[in-house]
Coordinates of N, CA and C in Angstrom, one line a residue:
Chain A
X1 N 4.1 -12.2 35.7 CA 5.3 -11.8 35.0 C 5.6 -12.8 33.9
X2 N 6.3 -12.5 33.2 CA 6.8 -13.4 31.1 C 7.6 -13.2 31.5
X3 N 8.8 -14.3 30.8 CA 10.0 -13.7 30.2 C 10.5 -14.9 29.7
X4 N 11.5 -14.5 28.5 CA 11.9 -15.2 27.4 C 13.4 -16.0 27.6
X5 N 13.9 -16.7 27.6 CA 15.3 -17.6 27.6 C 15.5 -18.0 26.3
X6 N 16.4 -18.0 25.2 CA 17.3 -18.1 24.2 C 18.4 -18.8 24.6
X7 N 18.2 -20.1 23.9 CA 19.3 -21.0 24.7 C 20.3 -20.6 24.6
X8 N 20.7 -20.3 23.0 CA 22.2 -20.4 22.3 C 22.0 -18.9 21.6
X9 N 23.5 -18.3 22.0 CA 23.3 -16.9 21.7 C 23.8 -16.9 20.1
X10 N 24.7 -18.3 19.6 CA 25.4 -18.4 18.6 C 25.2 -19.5 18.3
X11 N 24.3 -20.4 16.7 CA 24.5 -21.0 16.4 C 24.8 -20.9 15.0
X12 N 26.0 -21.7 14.8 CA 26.7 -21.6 13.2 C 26.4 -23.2 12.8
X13 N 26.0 -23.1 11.5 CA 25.7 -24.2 10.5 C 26.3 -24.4 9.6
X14 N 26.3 -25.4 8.7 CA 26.9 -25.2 7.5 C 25.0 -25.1 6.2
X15 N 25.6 -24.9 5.1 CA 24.3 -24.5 4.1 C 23.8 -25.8 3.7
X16 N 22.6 -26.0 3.4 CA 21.8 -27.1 3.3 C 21.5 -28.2 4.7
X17 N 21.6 -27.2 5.9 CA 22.1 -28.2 7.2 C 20.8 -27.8 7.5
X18 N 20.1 -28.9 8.7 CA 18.8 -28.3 9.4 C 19.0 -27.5 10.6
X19 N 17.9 -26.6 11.3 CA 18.6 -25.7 12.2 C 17.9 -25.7 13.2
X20 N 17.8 -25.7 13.9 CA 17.1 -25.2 15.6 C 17.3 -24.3 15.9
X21 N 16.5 -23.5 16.7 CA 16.8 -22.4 17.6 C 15.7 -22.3 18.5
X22 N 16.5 -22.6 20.1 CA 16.1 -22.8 20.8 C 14.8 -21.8 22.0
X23 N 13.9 -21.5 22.3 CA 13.5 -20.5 22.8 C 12.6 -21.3 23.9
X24 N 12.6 -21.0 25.5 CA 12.0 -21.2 26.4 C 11.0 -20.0 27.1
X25 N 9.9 -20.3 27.6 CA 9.6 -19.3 28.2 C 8.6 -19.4 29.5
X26 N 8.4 -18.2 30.4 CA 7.6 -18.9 31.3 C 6.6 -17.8 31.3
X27 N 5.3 -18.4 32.0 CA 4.4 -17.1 32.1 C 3.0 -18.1 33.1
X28 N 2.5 -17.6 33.8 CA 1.5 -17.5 34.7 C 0.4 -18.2 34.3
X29 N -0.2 -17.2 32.9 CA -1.1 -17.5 32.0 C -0.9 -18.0 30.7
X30 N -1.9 -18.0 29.9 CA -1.6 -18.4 28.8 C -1.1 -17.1 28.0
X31 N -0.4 -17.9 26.4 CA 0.6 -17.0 26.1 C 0.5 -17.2 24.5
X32 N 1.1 -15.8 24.2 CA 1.6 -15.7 22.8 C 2.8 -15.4 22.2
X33 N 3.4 -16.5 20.9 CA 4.6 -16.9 20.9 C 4.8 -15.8 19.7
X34 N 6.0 -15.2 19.2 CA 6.4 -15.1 18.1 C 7.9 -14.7 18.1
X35 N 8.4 -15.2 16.3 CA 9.8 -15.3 16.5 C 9.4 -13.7 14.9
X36 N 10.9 -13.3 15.5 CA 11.0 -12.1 14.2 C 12.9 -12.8 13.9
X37 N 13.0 -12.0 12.8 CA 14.4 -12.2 12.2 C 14.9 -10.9 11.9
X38 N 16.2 -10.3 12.1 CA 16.6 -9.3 12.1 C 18.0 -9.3 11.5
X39 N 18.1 -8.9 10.1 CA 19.3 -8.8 8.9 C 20.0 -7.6 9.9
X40 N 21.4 -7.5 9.0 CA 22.1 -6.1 9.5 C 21.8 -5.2 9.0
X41 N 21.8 -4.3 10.4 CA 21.5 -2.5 10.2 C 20.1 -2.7 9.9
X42 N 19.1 -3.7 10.3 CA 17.8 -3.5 9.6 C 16.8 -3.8 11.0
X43 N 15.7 -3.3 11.2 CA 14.4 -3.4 11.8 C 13.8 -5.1 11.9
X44 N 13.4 -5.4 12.4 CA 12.9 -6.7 12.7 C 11.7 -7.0 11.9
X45 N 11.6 -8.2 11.3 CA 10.1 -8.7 10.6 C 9.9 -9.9 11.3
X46 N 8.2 -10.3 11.1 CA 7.7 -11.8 11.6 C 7.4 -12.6 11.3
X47 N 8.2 -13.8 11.4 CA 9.0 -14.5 10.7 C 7.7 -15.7 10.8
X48 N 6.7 -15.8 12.3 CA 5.5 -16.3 12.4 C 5.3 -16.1 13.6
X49 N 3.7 -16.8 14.1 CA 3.3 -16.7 15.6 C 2.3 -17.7 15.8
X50 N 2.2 -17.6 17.4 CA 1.5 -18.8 18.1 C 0.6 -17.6 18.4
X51 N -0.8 -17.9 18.4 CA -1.9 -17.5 18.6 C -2.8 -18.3 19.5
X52 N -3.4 -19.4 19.1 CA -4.0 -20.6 19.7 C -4.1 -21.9 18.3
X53 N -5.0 -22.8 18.7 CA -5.0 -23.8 17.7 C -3.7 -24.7 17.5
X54 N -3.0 -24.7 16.3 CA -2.6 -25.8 15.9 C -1.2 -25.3 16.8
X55 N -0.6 -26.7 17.0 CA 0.6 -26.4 17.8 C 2.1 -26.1 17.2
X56 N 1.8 -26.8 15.3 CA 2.6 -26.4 14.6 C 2.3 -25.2 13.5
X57 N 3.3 -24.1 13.8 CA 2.9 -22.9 13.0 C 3.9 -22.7 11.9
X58 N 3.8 -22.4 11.0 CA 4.2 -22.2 9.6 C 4.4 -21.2 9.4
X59 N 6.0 -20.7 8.8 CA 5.9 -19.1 8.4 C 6.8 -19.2 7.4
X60 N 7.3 -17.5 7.0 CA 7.9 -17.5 5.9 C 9.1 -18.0 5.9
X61 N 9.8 -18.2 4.6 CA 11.2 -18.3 4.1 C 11.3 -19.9 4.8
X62 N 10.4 -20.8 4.7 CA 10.7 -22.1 5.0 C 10.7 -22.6 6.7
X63 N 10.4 -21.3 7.0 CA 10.8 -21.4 9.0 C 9.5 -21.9 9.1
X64 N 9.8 -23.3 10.8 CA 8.4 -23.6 11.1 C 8.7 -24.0 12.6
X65 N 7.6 -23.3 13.7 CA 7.9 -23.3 15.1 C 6.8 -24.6 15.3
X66 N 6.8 -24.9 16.8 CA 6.2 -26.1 17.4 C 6.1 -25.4 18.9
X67 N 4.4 -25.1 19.4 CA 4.5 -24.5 20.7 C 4.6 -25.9 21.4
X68 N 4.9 -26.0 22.5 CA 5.4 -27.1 23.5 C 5.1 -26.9 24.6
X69 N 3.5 -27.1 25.3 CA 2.9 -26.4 27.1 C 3.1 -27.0 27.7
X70 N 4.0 -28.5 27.5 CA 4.3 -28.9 28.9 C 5.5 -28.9 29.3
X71 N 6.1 -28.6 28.2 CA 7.7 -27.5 28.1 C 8.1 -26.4 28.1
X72 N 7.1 -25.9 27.8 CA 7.4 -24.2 27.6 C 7.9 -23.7 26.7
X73 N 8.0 -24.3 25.5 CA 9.0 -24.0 24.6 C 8.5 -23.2 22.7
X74 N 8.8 -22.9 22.2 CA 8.9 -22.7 20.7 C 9.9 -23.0 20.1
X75 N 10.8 -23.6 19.8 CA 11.9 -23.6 19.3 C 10.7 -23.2 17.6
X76 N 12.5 -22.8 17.0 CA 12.1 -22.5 15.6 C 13.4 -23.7 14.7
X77 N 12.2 -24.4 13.6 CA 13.4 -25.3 12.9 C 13.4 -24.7 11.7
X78 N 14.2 -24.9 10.4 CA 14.2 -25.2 8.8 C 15.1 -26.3 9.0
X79 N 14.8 -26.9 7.7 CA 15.4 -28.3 7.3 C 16.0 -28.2 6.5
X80 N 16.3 -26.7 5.5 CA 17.9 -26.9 5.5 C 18.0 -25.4 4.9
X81 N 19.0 -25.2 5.4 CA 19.2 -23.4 5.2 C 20.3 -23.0 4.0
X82 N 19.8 -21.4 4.0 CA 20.4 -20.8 2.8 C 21.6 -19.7 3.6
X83 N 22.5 -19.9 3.0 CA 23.6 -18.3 3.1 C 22.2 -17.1 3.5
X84 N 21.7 -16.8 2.6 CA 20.8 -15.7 3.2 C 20.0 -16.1 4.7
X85 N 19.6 -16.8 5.1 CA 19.2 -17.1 6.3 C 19.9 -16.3 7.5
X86 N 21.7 -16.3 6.9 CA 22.3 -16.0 8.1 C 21.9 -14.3 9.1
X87 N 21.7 -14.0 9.9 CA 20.8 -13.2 10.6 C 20.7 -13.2 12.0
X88 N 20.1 -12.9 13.1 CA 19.6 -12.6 14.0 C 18.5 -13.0 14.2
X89 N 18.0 -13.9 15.3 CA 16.7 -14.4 15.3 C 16.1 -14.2 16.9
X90 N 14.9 -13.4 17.0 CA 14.5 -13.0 18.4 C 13.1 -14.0 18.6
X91 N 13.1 -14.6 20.1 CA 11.7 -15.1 20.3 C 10.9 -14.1 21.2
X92 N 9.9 -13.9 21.3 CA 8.9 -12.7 21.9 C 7.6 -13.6 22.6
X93 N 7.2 -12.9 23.3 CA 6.0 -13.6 24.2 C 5.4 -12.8 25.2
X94 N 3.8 -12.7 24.8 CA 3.4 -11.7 25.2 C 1.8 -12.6 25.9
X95 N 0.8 -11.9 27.1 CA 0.1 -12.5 27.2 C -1.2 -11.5 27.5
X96 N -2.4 -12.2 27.6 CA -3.3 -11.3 27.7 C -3.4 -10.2 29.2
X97 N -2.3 -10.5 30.1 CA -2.3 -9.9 31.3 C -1.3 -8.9 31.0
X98 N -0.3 -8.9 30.4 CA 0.6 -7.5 29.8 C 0.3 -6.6 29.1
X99 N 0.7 -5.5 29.4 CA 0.6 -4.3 28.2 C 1.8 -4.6 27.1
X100 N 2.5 -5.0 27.0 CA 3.7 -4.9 26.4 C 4.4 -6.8 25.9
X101 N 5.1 -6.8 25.0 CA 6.0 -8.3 24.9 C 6.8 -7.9 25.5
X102 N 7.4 -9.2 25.6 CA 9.2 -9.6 26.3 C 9.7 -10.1 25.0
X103 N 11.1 -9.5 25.3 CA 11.7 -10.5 23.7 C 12.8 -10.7 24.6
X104 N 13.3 -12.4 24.0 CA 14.8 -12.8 24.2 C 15.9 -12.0 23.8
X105 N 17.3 -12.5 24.0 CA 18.3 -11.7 23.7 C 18.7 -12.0 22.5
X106 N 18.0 -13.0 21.9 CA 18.3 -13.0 20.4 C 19.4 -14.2 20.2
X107 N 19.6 -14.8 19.0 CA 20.6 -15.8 18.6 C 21.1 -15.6 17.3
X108 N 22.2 -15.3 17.2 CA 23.0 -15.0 15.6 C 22.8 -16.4 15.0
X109 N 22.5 -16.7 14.2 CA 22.4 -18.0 13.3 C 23.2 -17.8 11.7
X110 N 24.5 -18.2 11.6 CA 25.4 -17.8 10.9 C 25.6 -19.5 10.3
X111 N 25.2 -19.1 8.8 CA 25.1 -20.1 7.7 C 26.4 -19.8 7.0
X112 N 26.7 -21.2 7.0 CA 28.6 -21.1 6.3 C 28.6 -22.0 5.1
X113 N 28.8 -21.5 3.6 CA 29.4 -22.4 2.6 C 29.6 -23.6 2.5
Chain B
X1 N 4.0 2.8 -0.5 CA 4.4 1.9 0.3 C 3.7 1.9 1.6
X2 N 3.2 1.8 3.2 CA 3.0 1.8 4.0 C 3.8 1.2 4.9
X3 N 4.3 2.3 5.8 CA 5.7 1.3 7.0 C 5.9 2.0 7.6
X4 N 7.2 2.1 8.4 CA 7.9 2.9 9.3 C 8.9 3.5 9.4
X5 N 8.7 5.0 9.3 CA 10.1 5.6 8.9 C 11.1 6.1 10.0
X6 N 11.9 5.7 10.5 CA 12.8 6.2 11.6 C 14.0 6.9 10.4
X7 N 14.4 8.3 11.0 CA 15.4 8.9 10.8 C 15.9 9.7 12.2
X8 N 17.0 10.0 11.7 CA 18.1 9.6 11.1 C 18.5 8.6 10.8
X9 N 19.3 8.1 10.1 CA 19.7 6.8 10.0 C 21.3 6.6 11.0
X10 N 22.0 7.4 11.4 CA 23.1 7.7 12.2 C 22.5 9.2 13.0
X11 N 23.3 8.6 14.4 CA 23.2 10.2 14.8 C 24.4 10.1 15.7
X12 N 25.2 11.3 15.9 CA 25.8 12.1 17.0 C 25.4 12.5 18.0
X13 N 25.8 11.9 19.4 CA 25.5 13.0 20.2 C 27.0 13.7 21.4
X14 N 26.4 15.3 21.7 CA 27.7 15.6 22.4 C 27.7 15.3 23.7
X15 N 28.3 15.0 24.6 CA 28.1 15.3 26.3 C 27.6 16.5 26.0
X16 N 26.2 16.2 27.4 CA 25.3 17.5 28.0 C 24.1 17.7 26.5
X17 N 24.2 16.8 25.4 CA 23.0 17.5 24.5 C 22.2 16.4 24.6
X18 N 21.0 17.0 24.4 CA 19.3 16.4 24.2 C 19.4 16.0 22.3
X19 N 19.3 14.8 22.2 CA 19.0 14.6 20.6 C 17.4 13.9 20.6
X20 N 16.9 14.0 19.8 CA 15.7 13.5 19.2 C 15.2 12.8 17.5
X21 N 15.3 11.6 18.4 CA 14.6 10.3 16.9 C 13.5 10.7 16.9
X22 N 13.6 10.8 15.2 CA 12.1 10.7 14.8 C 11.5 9.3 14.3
X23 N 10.0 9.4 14.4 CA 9.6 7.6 14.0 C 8.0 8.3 13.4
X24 N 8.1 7.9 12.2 CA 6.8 8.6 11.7 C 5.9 7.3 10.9
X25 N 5.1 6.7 11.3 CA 3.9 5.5 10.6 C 3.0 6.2 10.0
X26 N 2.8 5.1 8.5 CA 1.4 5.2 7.7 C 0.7 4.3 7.6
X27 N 0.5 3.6 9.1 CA -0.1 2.6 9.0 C -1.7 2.5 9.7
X28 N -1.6 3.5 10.2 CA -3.0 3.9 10.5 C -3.0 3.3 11.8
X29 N -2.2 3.0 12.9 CA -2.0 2.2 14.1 C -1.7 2.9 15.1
X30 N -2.7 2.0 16.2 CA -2.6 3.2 17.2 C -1.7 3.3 18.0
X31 N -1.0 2.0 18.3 CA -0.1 1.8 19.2 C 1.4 1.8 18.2
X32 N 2.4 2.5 19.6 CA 3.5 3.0 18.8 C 4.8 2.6 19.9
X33 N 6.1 2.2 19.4 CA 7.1 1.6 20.7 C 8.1 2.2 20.1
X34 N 8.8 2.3 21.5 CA 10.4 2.6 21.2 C 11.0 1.3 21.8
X35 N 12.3 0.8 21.6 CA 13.4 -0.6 22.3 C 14.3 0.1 21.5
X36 N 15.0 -0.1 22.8 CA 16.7 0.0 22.6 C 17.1 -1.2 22.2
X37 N 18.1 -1.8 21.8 CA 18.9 -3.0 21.4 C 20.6 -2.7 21.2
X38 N 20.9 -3.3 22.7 CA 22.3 -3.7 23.0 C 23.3 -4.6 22.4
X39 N 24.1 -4.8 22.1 CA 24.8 -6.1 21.6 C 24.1 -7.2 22.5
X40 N 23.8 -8.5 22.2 CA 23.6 -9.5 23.3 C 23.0 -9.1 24.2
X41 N 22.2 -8.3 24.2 CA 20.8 -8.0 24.8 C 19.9 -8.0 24.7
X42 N 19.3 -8.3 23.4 CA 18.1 -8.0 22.9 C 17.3 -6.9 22.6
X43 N 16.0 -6.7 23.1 CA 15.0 -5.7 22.8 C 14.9 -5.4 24.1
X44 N 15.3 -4.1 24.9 CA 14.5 -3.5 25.9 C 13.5 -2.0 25.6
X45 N 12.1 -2.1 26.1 CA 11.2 -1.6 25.9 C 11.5 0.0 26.4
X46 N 11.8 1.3 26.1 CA 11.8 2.5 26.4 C 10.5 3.2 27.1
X47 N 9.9 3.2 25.9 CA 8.2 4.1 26.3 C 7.8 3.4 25.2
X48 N 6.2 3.5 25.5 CA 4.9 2.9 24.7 C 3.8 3.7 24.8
X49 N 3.0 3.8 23.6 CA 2.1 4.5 23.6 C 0.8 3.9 22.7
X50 N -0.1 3.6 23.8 CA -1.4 3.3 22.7 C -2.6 3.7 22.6
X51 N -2.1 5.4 22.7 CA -3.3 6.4 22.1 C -2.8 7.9 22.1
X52 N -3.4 8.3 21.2 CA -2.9 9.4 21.0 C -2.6 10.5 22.3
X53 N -1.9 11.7 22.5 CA -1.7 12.0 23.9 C -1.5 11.5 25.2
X54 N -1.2 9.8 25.2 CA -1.1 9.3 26.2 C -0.1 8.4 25.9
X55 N 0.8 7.6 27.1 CA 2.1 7.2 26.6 C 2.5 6.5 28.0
X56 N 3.3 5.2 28.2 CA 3.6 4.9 29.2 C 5.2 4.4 29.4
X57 N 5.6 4.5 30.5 CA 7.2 3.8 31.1 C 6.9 2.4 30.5
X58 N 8.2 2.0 29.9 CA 8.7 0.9 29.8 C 9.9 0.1 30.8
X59 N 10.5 -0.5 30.7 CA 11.4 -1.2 31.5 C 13.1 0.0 31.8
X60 N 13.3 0.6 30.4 CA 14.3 1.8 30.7 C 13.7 3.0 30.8
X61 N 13.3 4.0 31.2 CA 12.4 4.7 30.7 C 13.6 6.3 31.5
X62 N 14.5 5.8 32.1 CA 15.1 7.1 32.8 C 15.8 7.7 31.5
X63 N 16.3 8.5 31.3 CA 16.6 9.4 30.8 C 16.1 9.4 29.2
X64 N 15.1 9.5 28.9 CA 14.1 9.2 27.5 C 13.0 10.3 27.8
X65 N 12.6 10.6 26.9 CA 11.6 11.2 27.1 C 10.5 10.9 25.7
X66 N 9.6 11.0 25.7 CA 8.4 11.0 24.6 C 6.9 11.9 24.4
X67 N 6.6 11.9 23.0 CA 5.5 12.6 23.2 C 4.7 11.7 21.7
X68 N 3.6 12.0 21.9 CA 2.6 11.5 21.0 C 1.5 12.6 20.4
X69 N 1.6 13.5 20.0 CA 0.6 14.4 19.6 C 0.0 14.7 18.2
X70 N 0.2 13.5 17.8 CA -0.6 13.0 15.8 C -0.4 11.4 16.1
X71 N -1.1 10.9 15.5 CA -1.2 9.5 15.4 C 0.0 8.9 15.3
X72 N 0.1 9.7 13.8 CA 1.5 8.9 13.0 C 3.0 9.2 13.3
X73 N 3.4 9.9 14.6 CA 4.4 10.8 15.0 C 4.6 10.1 16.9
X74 N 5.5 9.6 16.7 CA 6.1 8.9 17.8 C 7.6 9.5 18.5
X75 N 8.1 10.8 18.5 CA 9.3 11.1 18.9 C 10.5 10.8 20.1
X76 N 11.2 10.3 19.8 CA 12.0 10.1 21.2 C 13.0 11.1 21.3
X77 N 13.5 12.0 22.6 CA 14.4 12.3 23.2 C 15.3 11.8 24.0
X78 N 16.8 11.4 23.1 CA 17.3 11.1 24.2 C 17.9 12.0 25.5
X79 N 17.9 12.1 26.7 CA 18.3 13.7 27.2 C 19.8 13.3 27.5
X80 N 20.2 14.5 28.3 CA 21.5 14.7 29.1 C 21.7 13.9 30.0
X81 N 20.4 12.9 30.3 CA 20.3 12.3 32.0 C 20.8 11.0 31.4
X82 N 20.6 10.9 30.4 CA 21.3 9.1 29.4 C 22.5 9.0 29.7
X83 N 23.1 8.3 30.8 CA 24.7 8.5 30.9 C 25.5 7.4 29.6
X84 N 24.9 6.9 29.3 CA 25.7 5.2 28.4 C 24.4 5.8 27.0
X85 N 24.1 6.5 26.3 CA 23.1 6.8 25.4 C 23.2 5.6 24.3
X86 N 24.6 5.3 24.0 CA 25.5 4.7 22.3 C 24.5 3.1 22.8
X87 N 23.6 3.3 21.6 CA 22.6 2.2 21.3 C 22.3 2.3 19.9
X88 N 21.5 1.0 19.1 CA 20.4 1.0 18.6 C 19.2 1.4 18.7
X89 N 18.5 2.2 18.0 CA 16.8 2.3 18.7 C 16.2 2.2 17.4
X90 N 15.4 1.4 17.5 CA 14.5 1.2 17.1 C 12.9 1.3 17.6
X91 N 11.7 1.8 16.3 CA 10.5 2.5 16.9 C 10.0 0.9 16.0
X92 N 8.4 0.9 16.5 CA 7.5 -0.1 16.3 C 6.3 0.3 16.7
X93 N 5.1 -0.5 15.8 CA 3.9 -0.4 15.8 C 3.1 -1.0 15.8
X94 N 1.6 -1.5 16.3 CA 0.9 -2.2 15.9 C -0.3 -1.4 16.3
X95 N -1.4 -2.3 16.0 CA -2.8 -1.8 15.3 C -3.4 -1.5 16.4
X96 N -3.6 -2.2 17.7 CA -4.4 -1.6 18.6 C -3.8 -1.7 19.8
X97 N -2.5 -2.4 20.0 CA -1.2 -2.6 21.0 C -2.0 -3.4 21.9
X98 N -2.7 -4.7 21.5 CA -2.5 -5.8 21.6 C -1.7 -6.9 21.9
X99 N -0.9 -7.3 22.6 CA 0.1 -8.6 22.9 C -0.2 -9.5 22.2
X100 N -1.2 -9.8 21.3 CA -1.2 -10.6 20.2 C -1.1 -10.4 19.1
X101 N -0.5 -9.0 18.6 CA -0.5 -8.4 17.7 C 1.2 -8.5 17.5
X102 N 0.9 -8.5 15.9 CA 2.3 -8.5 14.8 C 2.7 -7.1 15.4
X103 N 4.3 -7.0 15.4 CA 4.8 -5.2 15.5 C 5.3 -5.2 14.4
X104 N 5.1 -4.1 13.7 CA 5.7 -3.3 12.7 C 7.2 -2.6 13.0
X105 N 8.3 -2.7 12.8 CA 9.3 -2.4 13.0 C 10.4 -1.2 12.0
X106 N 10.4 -0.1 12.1 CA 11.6 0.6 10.8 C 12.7 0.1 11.6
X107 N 13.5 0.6 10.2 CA 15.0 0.5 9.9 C 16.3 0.7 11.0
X108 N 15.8 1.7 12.2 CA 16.8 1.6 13.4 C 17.6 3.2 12.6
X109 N 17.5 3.8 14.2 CA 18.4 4.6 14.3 C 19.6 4.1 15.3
X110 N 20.7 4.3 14.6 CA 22.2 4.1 15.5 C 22.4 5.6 16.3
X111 N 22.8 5.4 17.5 CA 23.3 6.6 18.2 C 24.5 6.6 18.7
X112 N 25.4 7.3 18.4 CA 26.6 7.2 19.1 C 26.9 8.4 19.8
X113 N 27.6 8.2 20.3 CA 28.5 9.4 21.6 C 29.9 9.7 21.0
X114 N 30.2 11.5 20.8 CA 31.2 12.0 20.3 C 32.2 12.0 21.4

């Protein structure tokens, strides 16, 4: 069995602040990490993913995750955010023994002026 | 363009009626998903399907129903048996429905109860 933990359902920043968002997970086997970002009223995109190799992954709009196996973790950082950033952010984790991912409950990340 | 078209964009439903989301891909992918999305709940998985005429339960799967009979054509029903239906749904895709695979996601249909 997977499943995903989202530390903080709400974190608020101010603009040009750095940001965390926290994501734990557990699983059996080895695993695959990815975070999406979800605007209002809108469908989810992928924002990046853990596949294998390097432990720091790079994705768009400045976002960059760090897989962590003796933690279990992905958190996702930027180092300093925009008003647009502000959004919905889900971690997902899927492994080669599932048919299907798990996604967390998600974390509003609300960038303030 | 290539993506994922969910319509309606809103829907109605009455006590006792059967509605049906449509989710239509031009992505050439085989695998195709429904997830509901609660306030502070996340993504729970409906039905999945990763081949044509064939289709499996997800984690909610009671009162849904689905069919797969074109690649690009993913329909959900929600039925009468949905007692709490008023969700987000959203459809998704990917290329060979892989767990390592990127999902493609449209726009979300909202459903509400009249």
């Amino acid at each position: 069995a997977q499943s995903v933990t989202q530390l903080d359902s709400q974190v608020p920043v101010f603009e040009e602040a750095p940001v965390e968002l926290r994501c734990n997970y557990s699983s059996s086997v080895s695993v695959y990490l990815f975070w999406y970002v979800q605007y209002p009223n809108q469908g989810l995109q992928l924002l990046l993913k853990y596949l294998s190799g390097s432990t720091l992954v790079k994705g768009i709009n400045g976002f960059e995750a760090e897989f962590n196996k003796s933690q279990t973790s992905f958190h996702l950082r930027k180092p300093s955010v925009h008003i647009s950033d502000t959004a919905e952010y889900f971690c997902a984790v899927g492994n080669t023994n599932a048919g299907k991912s798990t996604f967390g409950d998600g974390t509003t990340l609300t960038v303030k002026p | 363009d290539g993506g994922i078209t969910q319509s309606p964009k809103y829907l109605f439903r009455k006590e006792g009626q059967n509605v049906t989301l449509s989710c239509e891909q031009n992505l050439n992918h085989d695998a195709m998903y429904w997830y509901r999305q609660d306030p502070g709940q996340g993504l729970r998985l409906i039905y999945y399907s990763q081949i044509v005429n064939d289709f499996q339960k997800g984690d909610i799967a009671e009162g849904y129903s689905v069919s797969r009979e074109k690649k690009e054509s993913f329909p959900l029903t929600v039925t009468s048996a949905q007692k709490n239906p008023t969700a987000f749904y959203l459809c998704a895709s990917s290329r060979k429905g892989q767990t390592n695979e990127k999902l493609f996601f449209g726009s979300g249909t909202q459903l509400s109860v009249l």
